[in-house]
mmCIF file of C-alpha atoms in Angstrom:
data_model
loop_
_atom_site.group_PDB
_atom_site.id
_atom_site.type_symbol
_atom_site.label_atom_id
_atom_site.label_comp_id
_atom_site.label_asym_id
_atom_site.label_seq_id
_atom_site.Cartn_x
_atom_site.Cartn_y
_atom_site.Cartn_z
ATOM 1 C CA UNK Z 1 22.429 -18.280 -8.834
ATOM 2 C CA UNK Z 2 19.370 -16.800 -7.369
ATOM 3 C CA UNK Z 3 17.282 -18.504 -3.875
ATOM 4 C CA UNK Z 4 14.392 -19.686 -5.044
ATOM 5 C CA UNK Z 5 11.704 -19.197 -2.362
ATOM 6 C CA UNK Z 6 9.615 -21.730 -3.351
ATOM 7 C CA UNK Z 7 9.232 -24.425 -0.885
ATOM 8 C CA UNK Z 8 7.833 -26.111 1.719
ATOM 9 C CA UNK Z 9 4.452 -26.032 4.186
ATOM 10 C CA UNK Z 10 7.134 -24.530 6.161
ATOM 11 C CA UNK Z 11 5.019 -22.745 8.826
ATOM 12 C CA UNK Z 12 4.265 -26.901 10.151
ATOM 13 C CA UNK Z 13 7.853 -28.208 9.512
ATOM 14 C CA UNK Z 14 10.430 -27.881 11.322
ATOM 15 C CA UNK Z 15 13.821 -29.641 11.632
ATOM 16 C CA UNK Z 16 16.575 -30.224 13.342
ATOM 17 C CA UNK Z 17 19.615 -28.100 12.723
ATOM 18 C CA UNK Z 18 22.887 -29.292 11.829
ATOM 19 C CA UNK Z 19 25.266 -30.762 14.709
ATOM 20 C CA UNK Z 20 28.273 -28.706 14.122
ATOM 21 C CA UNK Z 21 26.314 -26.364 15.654
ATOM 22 C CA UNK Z 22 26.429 -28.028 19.115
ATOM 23 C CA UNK Z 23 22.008 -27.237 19.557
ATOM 24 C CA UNK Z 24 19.565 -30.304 19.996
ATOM 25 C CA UNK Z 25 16.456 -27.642 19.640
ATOM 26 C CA UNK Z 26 14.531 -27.114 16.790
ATOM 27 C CA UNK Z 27 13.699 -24.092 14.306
ATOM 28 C CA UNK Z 28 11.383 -22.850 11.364
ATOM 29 C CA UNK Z 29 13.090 -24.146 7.723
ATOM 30 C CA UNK Z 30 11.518 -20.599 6.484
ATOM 31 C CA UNK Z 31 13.581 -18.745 8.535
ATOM 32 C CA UNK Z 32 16.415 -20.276 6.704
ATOM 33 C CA UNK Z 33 14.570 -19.133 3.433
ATOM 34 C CA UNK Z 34 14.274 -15.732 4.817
ATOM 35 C CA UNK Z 35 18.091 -15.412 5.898
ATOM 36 C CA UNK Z 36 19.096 -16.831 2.075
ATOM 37 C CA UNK Z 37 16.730 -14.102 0.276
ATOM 38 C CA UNK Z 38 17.998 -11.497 2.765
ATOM 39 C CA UNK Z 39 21.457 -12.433 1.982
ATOM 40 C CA UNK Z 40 20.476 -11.987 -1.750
ATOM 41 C CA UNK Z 41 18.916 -8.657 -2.211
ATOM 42 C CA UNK Z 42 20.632 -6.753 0.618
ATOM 43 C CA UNK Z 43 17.281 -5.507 2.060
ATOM 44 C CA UNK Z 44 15.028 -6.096 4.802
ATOM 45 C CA UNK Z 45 12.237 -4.554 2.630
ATOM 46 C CA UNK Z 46 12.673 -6.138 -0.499
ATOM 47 C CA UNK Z 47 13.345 -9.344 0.869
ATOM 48 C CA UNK Z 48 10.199 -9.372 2.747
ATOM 49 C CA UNK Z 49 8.148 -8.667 -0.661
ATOM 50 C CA UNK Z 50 9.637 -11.657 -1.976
ATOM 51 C CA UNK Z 51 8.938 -13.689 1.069
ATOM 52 C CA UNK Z 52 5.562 -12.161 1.034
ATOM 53 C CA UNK Z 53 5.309 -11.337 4.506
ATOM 54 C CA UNK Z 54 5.692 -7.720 5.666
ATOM 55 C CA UNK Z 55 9.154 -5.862 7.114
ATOM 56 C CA UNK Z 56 8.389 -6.277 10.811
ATOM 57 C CA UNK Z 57 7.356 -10.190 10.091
ATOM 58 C CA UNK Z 58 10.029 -10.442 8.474
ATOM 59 C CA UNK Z 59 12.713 -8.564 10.381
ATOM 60 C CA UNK Z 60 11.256 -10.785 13.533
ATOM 61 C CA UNK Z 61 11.987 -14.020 11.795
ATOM 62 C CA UNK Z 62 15.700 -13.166 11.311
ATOM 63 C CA UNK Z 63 15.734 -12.272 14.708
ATOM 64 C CA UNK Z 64 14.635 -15.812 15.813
ATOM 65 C CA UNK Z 65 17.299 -17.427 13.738
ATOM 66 C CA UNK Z 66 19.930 -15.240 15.033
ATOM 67 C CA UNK Z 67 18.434 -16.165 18.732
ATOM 68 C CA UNK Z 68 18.458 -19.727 17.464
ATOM 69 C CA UNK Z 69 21.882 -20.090 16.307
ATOM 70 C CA UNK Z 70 23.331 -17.686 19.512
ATOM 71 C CA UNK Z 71 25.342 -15.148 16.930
ATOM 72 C CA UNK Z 72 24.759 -11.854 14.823
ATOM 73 C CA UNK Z 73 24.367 -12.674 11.168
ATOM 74 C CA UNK Z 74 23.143 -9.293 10.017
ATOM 75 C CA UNK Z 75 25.534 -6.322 10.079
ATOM 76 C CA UNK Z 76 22.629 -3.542 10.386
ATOM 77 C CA UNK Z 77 25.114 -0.964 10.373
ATOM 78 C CA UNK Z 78 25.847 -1.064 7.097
ATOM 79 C CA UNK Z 79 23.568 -0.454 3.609
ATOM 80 C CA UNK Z 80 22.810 -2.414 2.061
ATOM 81 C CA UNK Z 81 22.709 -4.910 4.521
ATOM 82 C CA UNK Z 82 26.113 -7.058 4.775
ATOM 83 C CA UNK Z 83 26.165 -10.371 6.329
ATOM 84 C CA UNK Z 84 28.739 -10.719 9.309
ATOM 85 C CA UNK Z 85 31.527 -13.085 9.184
ATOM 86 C CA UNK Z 86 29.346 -15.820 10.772
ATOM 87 C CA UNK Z 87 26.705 -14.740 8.449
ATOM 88 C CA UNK Z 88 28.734 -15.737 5.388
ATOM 89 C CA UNK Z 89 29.904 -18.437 6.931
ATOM 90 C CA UNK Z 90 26.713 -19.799 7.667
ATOM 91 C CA UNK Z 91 25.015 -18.979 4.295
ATOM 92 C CA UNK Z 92 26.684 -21.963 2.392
ATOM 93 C CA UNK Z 93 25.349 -23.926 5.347
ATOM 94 C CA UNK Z 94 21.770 -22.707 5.375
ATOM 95 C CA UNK Z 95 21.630 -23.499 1.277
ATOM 96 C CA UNK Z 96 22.594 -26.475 1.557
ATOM 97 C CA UNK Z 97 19.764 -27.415 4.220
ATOM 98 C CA UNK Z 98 17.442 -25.782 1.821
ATOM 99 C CA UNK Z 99 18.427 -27.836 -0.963
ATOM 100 C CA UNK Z 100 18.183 -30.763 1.026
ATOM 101 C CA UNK Z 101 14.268 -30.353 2.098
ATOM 102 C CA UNK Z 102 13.566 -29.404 -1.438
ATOM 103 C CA UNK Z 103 15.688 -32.762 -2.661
ATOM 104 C CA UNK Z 104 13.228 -34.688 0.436
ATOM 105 C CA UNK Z 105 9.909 -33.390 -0.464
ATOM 106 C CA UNK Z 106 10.314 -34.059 -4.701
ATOM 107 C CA UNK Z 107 11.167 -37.366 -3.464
ATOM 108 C CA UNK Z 108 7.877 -37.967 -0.844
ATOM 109 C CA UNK Z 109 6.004 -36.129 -3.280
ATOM 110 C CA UNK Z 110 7.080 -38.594 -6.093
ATOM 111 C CA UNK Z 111 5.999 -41.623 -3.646
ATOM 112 C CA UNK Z 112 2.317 -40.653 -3.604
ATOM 113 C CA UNK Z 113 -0.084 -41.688 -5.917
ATOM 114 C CA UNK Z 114 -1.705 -37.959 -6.841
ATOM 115 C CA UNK Z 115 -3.343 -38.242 -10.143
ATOM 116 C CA UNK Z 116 -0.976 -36.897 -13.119
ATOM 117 C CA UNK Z 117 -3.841 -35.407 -15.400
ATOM 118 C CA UNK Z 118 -5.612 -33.090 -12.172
ATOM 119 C CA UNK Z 119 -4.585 -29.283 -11.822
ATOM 120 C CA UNK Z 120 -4.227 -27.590 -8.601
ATOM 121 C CA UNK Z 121 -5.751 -24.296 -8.873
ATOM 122 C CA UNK Z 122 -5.842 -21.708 -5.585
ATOM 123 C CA UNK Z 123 -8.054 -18.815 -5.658
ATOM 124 C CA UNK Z 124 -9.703 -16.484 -3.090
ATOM 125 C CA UNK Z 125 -13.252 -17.587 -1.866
ATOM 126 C CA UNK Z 126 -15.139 -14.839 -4.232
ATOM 127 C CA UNK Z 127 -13.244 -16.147 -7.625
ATOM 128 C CA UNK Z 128 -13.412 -19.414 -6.622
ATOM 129 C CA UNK Z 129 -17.110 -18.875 -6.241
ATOM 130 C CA UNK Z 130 -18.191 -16.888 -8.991
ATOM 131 C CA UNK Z 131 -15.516 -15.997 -12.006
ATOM 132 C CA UNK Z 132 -13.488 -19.579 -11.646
ATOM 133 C CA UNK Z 133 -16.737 -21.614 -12.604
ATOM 134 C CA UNK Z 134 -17.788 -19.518 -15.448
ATOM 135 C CA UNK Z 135 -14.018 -19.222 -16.935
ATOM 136 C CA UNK Z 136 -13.411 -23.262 -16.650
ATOM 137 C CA UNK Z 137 -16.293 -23.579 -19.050
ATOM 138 C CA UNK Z 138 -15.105 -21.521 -21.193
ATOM 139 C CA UNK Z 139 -11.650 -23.569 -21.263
ATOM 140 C CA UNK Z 140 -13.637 -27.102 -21.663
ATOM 141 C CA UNK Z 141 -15.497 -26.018 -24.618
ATOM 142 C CA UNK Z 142 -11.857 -25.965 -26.081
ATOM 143 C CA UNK Z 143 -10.031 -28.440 -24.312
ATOM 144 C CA UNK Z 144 -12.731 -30.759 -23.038
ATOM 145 C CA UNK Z 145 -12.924 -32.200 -19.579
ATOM 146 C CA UNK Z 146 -10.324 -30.509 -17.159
ATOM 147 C CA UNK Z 147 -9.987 -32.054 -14.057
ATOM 148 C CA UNK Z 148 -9.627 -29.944 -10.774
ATOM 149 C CA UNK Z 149 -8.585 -29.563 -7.160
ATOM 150 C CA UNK Z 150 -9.311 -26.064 -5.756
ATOM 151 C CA UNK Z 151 -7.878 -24.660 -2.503
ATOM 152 C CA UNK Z 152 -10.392 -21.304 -1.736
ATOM 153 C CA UNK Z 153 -8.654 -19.162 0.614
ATOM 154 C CA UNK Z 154 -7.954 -15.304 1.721
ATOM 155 C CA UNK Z 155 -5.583 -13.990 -1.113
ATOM 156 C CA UNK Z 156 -2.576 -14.092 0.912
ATOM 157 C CA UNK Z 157 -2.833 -17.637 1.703
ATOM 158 C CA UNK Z 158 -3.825 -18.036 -2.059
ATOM 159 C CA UNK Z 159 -0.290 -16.226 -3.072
ATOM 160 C CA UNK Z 160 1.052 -18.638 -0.327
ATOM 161 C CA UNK Z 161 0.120 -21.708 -2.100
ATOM 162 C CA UNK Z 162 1.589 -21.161 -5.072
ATOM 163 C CA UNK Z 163 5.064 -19.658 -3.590
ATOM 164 C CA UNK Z 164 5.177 -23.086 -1.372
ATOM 165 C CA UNK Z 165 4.801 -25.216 -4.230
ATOM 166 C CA UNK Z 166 1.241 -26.399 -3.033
ATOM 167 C CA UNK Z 167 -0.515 -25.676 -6.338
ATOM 168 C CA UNK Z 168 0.315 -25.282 -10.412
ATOM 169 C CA UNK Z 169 -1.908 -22.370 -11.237
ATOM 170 C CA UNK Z 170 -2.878 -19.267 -8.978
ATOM 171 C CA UNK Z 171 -5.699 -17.347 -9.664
ATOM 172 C CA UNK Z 172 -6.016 -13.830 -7.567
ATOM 173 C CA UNK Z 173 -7.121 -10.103 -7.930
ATOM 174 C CA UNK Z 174 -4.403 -7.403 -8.210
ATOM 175 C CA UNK Z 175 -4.874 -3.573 -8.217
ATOM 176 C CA UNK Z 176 -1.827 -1.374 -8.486
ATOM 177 C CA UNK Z 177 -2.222 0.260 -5.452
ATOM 178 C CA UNK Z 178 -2.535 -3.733 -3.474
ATOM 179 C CA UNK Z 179 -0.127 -5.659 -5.562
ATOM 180 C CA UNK Z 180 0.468 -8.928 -5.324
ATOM 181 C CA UNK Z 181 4.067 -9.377 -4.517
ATOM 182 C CA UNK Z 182 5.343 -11.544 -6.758
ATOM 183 C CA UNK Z 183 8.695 -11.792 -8.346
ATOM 184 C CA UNK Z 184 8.049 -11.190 -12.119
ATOM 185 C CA UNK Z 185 11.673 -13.854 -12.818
ATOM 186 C CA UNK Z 186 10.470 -16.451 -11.012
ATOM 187 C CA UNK Z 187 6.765 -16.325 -11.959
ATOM 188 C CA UNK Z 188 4.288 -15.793 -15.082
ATOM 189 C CA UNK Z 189 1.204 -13.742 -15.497
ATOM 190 C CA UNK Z 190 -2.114 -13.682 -17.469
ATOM 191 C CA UNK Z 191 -4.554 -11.255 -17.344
ATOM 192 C CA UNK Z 192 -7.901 -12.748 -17.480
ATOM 193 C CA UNK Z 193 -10.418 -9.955 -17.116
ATOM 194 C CA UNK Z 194 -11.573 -6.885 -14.391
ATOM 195 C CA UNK Z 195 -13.473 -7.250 -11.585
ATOM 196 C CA UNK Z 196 -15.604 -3.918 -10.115
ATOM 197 C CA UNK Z 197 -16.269 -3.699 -6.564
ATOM 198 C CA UNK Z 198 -19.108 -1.321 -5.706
ATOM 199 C CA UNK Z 199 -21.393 -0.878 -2.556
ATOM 200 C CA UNK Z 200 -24.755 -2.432 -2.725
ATOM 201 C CA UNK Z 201 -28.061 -2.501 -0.778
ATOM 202 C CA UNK Z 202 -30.910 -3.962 -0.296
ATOM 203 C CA UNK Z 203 -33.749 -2.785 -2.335
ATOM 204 C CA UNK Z 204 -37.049 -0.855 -1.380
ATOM 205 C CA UNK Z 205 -40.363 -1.351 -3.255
ATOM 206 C CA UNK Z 206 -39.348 0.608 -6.053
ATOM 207 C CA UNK Z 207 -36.249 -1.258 -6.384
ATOM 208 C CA UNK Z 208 -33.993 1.462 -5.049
ATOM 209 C CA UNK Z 209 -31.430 0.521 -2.418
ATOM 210 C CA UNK Z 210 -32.628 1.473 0.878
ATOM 211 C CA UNK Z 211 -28.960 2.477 1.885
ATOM 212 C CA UNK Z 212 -26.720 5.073 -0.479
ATOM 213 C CA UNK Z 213 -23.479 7.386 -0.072
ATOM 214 C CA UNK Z 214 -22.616 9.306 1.191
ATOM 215 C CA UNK Z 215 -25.226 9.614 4.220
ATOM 216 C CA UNK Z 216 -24.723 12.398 6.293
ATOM 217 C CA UNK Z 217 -23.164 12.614 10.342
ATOM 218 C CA UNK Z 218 -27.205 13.096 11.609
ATOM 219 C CA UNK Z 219 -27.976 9.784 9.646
ATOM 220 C CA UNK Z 220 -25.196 7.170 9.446
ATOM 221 C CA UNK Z 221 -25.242 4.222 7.188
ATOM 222 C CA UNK Z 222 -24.893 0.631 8.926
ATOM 223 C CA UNK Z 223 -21.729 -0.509 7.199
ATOM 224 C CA UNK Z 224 -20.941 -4.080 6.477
ATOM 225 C CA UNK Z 225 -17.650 -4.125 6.434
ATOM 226 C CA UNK Z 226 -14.484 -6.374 5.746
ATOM 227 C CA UNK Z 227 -12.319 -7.691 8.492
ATOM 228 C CA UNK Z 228 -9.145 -5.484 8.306
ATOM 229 C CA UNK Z 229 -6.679 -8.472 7.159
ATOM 230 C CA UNK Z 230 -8.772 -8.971 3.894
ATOM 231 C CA UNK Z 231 -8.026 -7.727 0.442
ATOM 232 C CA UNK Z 232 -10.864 -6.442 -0.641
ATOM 233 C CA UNK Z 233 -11.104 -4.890 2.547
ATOM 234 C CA UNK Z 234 -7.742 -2.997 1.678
ATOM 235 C CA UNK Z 235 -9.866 -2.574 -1.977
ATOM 236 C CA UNK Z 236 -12.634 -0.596 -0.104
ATOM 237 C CA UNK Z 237 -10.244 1.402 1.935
ATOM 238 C CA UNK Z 238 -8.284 2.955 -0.696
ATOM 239 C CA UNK Z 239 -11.892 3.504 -2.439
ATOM 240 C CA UNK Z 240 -12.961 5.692 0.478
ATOM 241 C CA UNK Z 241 -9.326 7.184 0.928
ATOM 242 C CA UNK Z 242 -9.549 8.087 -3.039
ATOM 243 C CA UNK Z 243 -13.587 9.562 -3.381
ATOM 244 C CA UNK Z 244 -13.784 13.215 -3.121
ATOM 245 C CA UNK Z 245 -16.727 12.892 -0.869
ATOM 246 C CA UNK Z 246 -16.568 11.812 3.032
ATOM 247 C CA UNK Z 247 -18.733 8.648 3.484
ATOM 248 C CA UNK Z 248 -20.827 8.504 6.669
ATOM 249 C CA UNK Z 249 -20.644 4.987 7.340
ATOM 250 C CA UNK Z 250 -21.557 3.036 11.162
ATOM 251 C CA UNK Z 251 -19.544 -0.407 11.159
ATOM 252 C CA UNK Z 252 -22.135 -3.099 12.623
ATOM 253 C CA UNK Z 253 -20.788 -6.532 11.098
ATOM 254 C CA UNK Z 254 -16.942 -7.824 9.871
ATOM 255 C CA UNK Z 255 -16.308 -10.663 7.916
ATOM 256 C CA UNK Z 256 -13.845 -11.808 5.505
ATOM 257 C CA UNK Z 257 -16.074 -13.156 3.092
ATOM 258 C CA UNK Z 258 -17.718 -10.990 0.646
ATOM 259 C CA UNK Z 259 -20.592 -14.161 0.198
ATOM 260 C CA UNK Z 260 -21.160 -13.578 3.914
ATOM 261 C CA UNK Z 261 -21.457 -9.774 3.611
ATOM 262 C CA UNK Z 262 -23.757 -10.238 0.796
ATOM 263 C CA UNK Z 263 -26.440 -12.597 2.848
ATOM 264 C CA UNK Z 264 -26.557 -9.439 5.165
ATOM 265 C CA UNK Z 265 -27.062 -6.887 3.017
ATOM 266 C CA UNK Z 266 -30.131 -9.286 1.406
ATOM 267 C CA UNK Z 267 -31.284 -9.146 4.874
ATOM 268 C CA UNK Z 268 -31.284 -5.684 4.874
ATOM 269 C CA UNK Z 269 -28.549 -5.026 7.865
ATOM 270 C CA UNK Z 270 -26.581 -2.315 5.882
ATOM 271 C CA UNK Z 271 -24.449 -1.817 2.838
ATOM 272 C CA UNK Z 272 -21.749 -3.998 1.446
ATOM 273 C CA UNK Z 273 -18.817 -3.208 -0.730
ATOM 274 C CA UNK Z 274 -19.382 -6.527 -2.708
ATOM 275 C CA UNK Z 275 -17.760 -7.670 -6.235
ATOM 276 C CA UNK Z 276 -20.024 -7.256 -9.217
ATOM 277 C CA UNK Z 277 -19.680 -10.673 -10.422
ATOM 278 C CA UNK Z 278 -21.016 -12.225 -6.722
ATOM 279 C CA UNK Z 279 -24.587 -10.302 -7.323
ATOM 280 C CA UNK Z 280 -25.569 -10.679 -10.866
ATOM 281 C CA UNK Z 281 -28.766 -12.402 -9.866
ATOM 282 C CA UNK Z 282 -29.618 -10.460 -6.656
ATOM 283 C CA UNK Z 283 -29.329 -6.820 -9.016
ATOM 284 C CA UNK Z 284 -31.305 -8.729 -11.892
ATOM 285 C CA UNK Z 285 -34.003 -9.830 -9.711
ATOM 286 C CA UNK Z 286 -33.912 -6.386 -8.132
ATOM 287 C CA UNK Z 287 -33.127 -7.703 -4.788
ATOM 288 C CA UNK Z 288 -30.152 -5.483 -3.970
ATOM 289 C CA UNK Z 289 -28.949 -2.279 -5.993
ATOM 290 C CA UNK Z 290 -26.177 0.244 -5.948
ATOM 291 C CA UNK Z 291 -25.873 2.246 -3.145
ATOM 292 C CA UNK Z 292 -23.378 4.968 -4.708
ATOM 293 C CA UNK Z 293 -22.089 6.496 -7.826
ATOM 294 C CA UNK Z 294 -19.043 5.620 -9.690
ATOM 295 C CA UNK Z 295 -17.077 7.725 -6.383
ATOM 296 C CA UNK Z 296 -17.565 4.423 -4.854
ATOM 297 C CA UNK Z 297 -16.424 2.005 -7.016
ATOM 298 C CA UNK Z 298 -13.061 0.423 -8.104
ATOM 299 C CA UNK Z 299 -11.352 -1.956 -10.521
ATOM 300 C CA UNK Z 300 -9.448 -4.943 -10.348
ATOM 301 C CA UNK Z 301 -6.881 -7.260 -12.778
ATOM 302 C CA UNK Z 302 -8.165 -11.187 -12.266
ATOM 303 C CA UNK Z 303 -4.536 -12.538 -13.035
ATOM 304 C CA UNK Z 304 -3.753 -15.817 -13.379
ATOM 305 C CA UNK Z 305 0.000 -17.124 -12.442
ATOM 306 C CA UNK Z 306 2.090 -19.908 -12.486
ATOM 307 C CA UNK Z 307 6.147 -20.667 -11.555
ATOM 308 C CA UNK Z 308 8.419 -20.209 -14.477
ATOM 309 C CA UNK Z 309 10.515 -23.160 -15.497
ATOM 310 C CA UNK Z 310 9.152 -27.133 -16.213
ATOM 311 C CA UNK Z 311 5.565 -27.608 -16.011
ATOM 312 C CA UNK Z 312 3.373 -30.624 -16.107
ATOM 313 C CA UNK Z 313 1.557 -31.423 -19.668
ATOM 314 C CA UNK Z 314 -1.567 -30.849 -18.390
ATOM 315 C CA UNK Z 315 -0.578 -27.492 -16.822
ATOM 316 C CA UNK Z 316 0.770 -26.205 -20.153
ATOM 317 C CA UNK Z 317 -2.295 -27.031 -22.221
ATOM 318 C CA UNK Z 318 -4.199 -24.890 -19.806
ATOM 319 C CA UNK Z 319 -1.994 -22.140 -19.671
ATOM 320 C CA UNK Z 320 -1.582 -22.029 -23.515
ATOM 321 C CA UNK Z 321 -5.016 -22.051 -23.796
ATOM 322 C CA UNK Z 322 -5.911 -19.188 -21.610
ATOM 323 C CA UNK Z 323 -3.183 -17.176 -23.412
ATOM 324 C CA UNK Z 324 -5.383 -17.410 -26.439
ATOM 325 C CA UNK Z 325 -3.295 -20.560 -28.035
#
């Protein structure tokens, strides 16, 4: 039987470990999860995909349960990686721990009054903001009212919510070159449209953007840029890694937000890398325009996903209905 990774608001919760094991401090229940999908696959890379977290994240949180528990439970000698003797025996252990804070939280969860007929939906800020309201009238004009809760975060702690069992339905970008990790058995996919990111300016009189690529090493364009950590940040990157022509670009603003990058670029501080869908109305009123070519531009999937397995009524007749059913 496979781990399922699904748990827990584990980076808050923490409990105490079991007795036998003669320690009165505490620990991290993922780490637990970590050791359990490590001890599955038989490698720190893959495991750490599944985990969603990267290697050295990863490899650091094994390391802290190892510290925890005073003994080597990784043979790193050996590939694939093989579980010492105090690694196997502590393996039946750690499941049953898992199972147990799964078993705990179905049974607090089924002790609060949370409305049966409301979907959880998690989405990055932009889709939250400008594809999710569009695409939930399209789904009432065949289901009726839906009701909604929606969590609008970074994509990572979008992913997050759905592989810690804090929402039904996930809706996120993907690009095949910035997957979304997620493990096709345990978890279902729609494809719901594209999304195009290109770089856009504000406009002169004549309605021409008063910043466009490439620019030029005398003349540097004032870039509004991404923060590193976000994903369409990692979008933009592999556009400018991928164009056959060197962009002269001068970073003067970060953000994470692509609806914060936007109010700058109205403003006229520089160009933005901004999804095409967030400036319908600023293009149409010829407030901002493109400030490059198609060189500049990429594509994403707007997936939607949920976990495989039972579902909530509600949950299904969405689903079913964005299939096309």
């Amino acid at each position: 039987m496979g781990f399922s990774t699904k748990l827990f608001t584990s980076a808050a919760l923490r409990i105490p470990f079991l007795h036998s094991f003669g320690y009165t401090r505490h620990m991290e229940l993922k780490w637990v999860e970590d050791f359990l999908q490590l001890a599955e696959t038989g490698s720190f890379s893959r495991a750490a995909e599944l985990r969603y977290v990267t290697q050295p994240a990863f490899s650091r949180r094994i390391r802290a349960l190892e510290q925890w528990l005073g003994a080597e439970l990784i043979d790193r000698t050996s590939y694939p990686t093989k579980m010492t003797k105090a690694g196997e025996q502590f393996r039946e252990r750690a499941a049953e721990i898992v199972r147990q804070a799964i078993d705990a939280r179905a049974i607090a969860r089924g002790l609060q009054s949370a409305p049966t007929d409301t979907i959880l939906f998690a989405a990055p800020h932009t889709l939250s903001l400008t594809f999710f309201p569009t695409w939930l009238t399209v789904l009432e004009k065949k289901l009726g009212r839906v009701k909604v809760k929606l969590l609008a975060a970074n994509v990572h702690d979008a992913v997050m919510s759905l592989v810690e069992g804090n929402c039904d339905l996930l809706l996120c970008y993907h690009h095949t070159n910035q997957p979304v990790q997620l493990d096709e058995s345990r978890y279902e996919m729609i494809v719901l449209g594209t999304e195009t990111i290109a770089p856009f300016s504000k406009t002169d009189g004549d309605g021409r953007a008063l910043f466009a690529l490439p620019g030029s090493d005398a003349k540097k364009i004032p870039y509004l840029s991404y923060t590193p950590q976000a994903y369409l940040g990692r979008m933009v990157e592999l556009i400018l890694q991928q164009s056959p022509l060197r962009a002269h670009l001068d970073c003067v603003y970060e953000n994470d937000m692509s609806e914060a990058l936007k109010v700058m670029a109205l403003e006229g501080h520089g160009l933005a890398w901004l999804p095409e869908s967030a400036v319908v109305r600023e293009v149409k009123g010829k407030r901002l325009a493109r400030g490059g070519d198609a060189h500049w531009t990429g594509t994403m999937e707007i997936r939607l996903y949920r976990e495989r397995g039972a579902q909530r009524e509600v949950v299904d007749t969405v689903w079913n209905a964005a299939l096309g059913k």
